[in-house]
Coordinates of N, CA and C in Angstrom, one line a residue:
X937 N 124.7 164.2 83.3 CA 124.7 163.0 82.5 C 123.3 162.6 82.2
X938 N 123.0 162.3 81.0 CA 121.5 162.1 80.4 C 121.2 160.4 80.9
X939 N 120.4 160.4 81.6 CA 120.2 158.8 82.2 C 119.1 157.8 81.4
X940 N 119.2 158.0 79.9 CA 118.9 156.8 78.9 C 118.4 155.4 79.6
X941 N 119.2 155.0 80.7 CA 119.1 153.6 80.9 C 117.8 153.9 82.0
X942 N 117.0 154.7 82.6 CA 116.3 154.8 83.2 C 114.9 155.5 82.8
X943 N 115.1 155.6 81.6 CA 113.9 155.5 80.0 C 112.7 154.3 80.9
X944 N 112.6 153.1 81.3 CA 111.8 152.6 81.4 C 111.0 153.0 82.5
X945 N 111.6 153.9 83.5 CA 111.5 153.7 84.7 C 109.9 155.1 85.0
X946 N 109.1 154.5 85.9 CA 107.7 155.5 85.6 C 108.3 156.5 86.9
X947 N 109.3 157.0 86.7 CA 109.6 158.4 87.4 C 108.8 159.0 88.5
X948 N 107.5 158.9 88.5 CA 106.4 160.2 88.7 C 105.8 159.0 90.1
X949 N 106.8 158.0 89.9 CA 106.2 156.7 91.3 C 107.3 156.9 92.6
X950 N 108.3 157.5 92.3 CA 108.9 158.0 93.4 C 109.2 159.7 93.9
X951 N 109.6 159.5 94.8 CA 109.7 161.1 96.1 C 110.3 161.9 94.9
X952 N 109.3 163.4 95.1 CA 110.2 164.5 94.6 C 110.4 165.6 95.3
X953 N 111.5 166.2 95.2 CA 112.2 167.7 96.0 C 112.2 168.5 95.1
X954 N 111.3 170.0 95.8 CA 111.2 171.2 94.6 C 112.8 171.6 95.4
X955 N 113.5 172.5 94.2 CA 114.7 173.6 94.6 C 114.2 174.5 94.2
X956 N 114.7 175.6 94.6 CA 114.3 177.0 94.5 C 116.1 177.2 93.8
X957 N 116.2 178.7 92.3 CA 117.6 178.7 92.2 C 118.8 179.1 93.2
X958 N 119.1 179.0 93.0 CA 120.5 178.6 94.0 C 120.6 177.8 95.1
X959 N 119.5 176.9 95.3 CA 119.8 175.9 96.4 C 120.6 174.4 96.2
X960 N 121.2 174.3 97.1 CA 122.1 173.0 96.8 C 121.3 172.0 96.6
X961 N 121.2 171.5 95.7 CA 120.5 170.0 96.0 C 121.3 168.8 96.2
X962 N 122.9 168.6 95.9 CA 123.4 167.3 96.7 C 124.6 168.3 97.1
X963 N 124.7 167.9 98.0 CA 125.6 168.5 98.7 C 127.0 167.9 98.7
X964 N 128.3 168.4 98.8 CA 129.5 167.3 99.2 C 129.4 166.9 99.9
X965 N 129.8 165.2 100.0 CA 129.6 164.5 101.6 C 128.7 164.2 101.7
X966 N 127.4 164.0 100.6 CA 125.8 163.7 100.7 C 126.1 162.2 100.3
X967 N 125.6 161.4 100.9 CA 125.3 160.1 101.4 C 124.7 159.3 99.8
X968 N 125.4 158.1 99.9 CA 124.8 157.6 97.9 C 123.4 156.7 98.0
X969 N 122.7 156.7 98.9 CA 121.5 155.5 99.1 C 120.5 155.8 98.1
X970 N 120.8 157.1 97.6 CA 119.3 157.4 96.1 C 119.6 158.3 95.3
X971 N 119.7 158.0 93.8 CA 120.1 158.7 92.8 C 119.0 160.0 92.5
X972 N 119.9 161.1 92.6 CA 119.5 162.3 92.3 C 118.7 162.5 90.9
X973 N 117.8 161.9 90.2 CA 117.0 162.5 89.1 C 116.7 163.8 88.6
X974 N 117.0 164.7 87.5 CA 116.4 165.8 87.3 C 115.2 165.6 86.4
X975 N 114.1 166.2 87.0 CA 112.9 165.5 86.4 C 112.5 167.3 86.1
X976 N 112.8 168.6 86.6 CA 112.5 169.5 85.8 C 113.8 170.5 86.0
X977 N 114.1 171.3 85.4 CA 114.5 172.8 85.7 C 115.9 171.7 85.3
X978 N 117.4 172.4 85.7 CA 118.6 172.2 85.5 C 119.8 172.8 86.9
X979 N 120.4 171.6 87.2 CA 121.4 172.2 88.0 C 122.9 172.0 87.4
X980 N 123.8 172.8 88.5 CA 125.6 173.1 88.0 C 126.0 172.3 88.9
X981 N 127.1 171.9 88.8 CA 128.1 171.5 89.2 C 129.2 172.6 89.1
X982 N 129.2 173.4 90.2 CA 130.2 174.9 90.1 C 132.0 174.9 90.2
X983 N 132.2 173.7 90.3 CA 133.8 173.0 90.4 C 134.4 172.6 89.2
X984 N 133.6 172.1 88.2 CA 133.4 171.8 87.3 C 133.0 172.2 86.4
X985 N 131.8 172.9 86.3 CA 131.4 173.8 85.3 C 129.6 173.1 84.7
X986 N 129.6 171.6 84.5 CA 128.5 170.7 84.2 C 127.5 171.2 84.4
X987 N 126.6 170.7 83.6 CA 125.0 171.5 84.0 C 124.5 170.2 83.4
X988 N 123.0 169.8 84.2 CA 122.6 168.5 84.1 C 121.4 169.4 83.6
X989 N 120.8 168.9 82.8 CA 119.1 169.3 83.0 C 118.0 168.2 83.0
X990 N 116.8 168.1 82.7 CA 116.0 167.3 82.6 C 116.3 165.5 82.2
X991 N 115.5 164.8 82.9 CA 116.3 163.5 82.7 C 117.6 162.8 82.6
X992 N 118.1 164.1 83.1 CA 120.0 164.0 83.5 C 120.3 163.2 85.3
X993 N 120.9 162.3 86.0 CA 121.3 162.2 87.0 C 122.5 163.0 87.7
X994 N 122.2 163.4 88.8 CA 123.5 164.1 89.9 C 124.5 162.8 90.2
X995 N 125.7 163.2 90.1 CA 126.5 162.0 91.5 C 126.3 161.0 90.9
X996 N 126.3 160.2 89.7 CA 126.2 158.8 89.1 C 127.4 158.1 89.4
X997 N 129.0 158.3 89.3 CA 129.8 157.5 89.6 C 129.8 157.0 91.4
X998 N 129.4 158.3 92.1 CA 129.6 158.2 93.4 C 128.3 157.2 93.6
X999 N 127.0 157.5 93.5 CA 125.8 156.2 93.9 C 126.3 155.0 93.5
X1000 N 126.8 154.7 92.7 CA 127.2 153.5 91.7 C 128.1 152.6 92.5
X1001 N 129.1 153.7 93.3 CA 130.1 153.1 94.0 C 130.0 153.2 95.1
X1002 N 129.0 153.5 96.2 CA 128.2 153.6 97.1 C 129.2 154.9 98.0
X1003 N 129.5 155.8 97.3 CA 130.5 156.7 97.9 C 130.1 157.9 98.0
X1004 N 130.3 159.0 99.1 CA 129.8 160.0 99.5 C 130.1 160.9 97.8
X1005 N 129.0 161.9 98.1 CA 129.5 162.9 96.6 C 130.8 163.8 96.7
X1006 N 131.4 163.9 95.7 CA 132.7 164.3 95.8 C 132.9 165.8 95.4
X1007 N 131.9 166.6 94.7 CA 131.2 167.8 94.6 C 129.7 168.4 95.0
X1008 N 129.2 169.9 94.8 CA 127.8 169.8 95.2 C 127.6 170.2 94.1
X1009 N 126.2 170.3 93.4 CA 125.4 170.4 92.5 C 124.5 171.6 93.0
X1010 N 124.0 172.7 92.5 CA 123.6 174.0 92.5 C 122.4 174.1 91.5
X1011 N 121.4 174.2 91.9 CA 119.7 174.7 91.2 C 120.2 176.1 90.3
X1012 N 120.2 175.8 88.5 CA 120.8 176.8 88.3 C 119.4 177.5 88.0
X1013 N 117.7 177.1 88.1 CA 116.3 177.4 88.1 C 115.7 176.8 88.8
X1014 N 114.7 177.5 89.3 CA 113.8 176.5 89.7 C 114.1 175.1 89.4
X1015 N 114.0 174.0 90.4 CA 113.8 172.9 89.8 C 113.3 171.7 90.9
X1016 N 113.1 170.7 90.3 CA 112.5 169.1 90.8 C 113.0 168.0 90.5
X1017 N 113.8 167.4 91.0 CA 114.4 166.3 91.4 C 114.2 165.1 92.2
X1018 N 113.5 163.8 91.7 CA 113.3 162.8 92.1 C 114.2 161.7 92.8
X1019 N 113.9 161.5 93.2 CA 114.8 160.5 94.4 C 114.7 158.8 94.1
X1020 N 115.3 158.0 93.4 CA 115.0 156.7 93.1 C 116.1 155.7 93.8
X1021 N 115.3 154.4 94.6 CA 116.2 154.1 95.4 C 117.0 153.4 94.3
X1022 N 118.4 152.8 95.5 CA 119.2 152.0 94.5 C 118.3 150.5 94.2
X1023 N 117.8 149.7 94.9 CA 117.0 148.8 93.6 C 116.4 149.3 92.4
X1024 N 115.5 150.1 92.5 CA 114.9 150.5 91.2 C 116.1 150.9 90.1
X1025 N 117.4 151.5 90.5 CA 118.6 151.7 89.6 C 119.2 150.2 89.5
X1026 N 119.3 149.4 90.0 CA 120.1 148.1 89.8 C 118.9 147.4 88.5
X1027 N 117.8 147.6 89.2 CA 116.6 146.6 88.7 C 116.8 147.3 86.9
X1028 N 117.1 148.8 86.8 CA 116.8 149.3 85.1 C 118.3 149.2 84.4
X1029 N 119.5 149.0 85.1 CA 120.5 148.6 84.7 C 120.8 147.5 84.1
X1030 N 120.3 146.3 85.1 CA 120.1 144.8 84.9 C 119.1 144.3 84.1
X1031 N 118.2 145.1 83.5 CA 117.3 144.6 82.7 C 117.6 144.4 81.4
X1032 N 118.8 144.7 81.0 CA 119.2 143.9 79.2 C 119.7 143.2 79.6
X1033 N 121.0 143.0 80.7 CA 121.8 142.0 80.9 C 122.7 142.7 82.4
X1034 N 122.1 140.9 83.1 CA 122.1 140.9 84.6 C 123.4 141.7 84.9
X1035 N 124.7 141.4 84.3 CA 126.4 141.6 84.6 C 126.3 143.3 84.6
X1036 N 125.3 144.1 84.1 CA 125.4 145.6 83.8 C 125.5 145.7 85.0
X1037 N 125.2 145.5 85.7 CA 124.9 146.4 87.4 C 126.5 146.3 87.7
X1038 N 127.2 145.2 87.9 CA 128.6 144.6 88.1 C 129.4 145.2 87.4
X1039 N 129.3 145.3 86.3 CA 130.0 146.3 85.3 C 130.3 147.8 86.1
X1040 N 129.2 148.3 86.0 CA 128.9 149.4 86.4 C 129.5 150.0 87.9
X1041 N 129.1 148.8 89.2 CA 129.7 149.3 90.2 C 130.9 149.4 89.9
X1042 N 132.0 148.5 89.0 CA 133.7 148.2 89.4 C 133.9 149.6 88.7
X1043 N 133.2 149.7 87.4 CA 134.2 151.0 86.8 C 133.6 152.5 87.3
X1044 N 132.9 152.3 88.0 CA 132.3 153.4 89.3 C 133.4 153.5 90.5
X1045 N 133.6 152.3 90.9 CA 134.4 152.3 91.9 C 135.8 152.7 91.5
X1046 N 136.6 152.2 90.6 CA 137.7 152.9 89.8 C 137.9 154.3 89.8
X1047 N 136.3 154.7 89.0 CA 136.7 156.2 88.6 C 136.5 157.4 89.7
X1048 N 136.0 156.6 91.5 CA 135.9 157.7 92.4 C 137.3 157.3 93.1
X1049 N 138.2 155.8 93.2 CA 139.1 156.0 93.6 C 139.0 155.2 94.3
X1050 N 137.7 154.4 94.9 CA 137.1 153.4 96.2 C 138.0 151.8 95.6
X1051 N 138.1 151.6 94.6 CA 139.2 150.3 94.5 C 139.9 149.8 94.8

């Protein structure tokens, strides 16, 4: 998923993880406290079929809804992936209008099943 709403965000100010291809970078059961960013290269989702690449997020409905990942995501190249806590995602959600974050967790929560 292309993460548009995080356009403001100076990226290059938070933690990055190089993958080498084929390494998992979230794993199933990987914990929602920081949204996966693809900041180079592109990973799969092999359950699924998805491929995120650059400026795309891992796991968006699951961080949203504070819920473990429900698939893993696979380095389909090289790649590098930033780690942004959840403030700095609430803080670039909330910045047109406060209720986005709210919005966001309920129909996150919905679509993993946590409701």
């Amino acid at each position: 998923m292309r993460a548009d709403f995080l356009d403001g965000i100076d990226i290059a100010g938070f933690p990055r993880q190089q993958f080498a291809r084929g390494a998992m970078v979230v794993g199933p059961d990987a914990g929602a406290d920081r949204l996966a960013y693809v900041a180079a290269g592109s990973v799969r989702n092999p359950a699924s079929g998805a491929r995120i690449g650059p400026g795309g997020v891992l796991a968006l409905p699951e961080f949203l809804a504070e819920s473990a990942a429900r698939a893993p995501w696979i380095a389909c190249e090289p790649c590098t992936v930033a780690h942004l806590p959840r403030e700095a995602v609430r803080a670039a959600l909330a910045a047109g209008d406060p209720i986005t974050w709210t919005l966001a967790r309920i129909l996150a929560l919905e679509a993993v099943g946590a409701a």
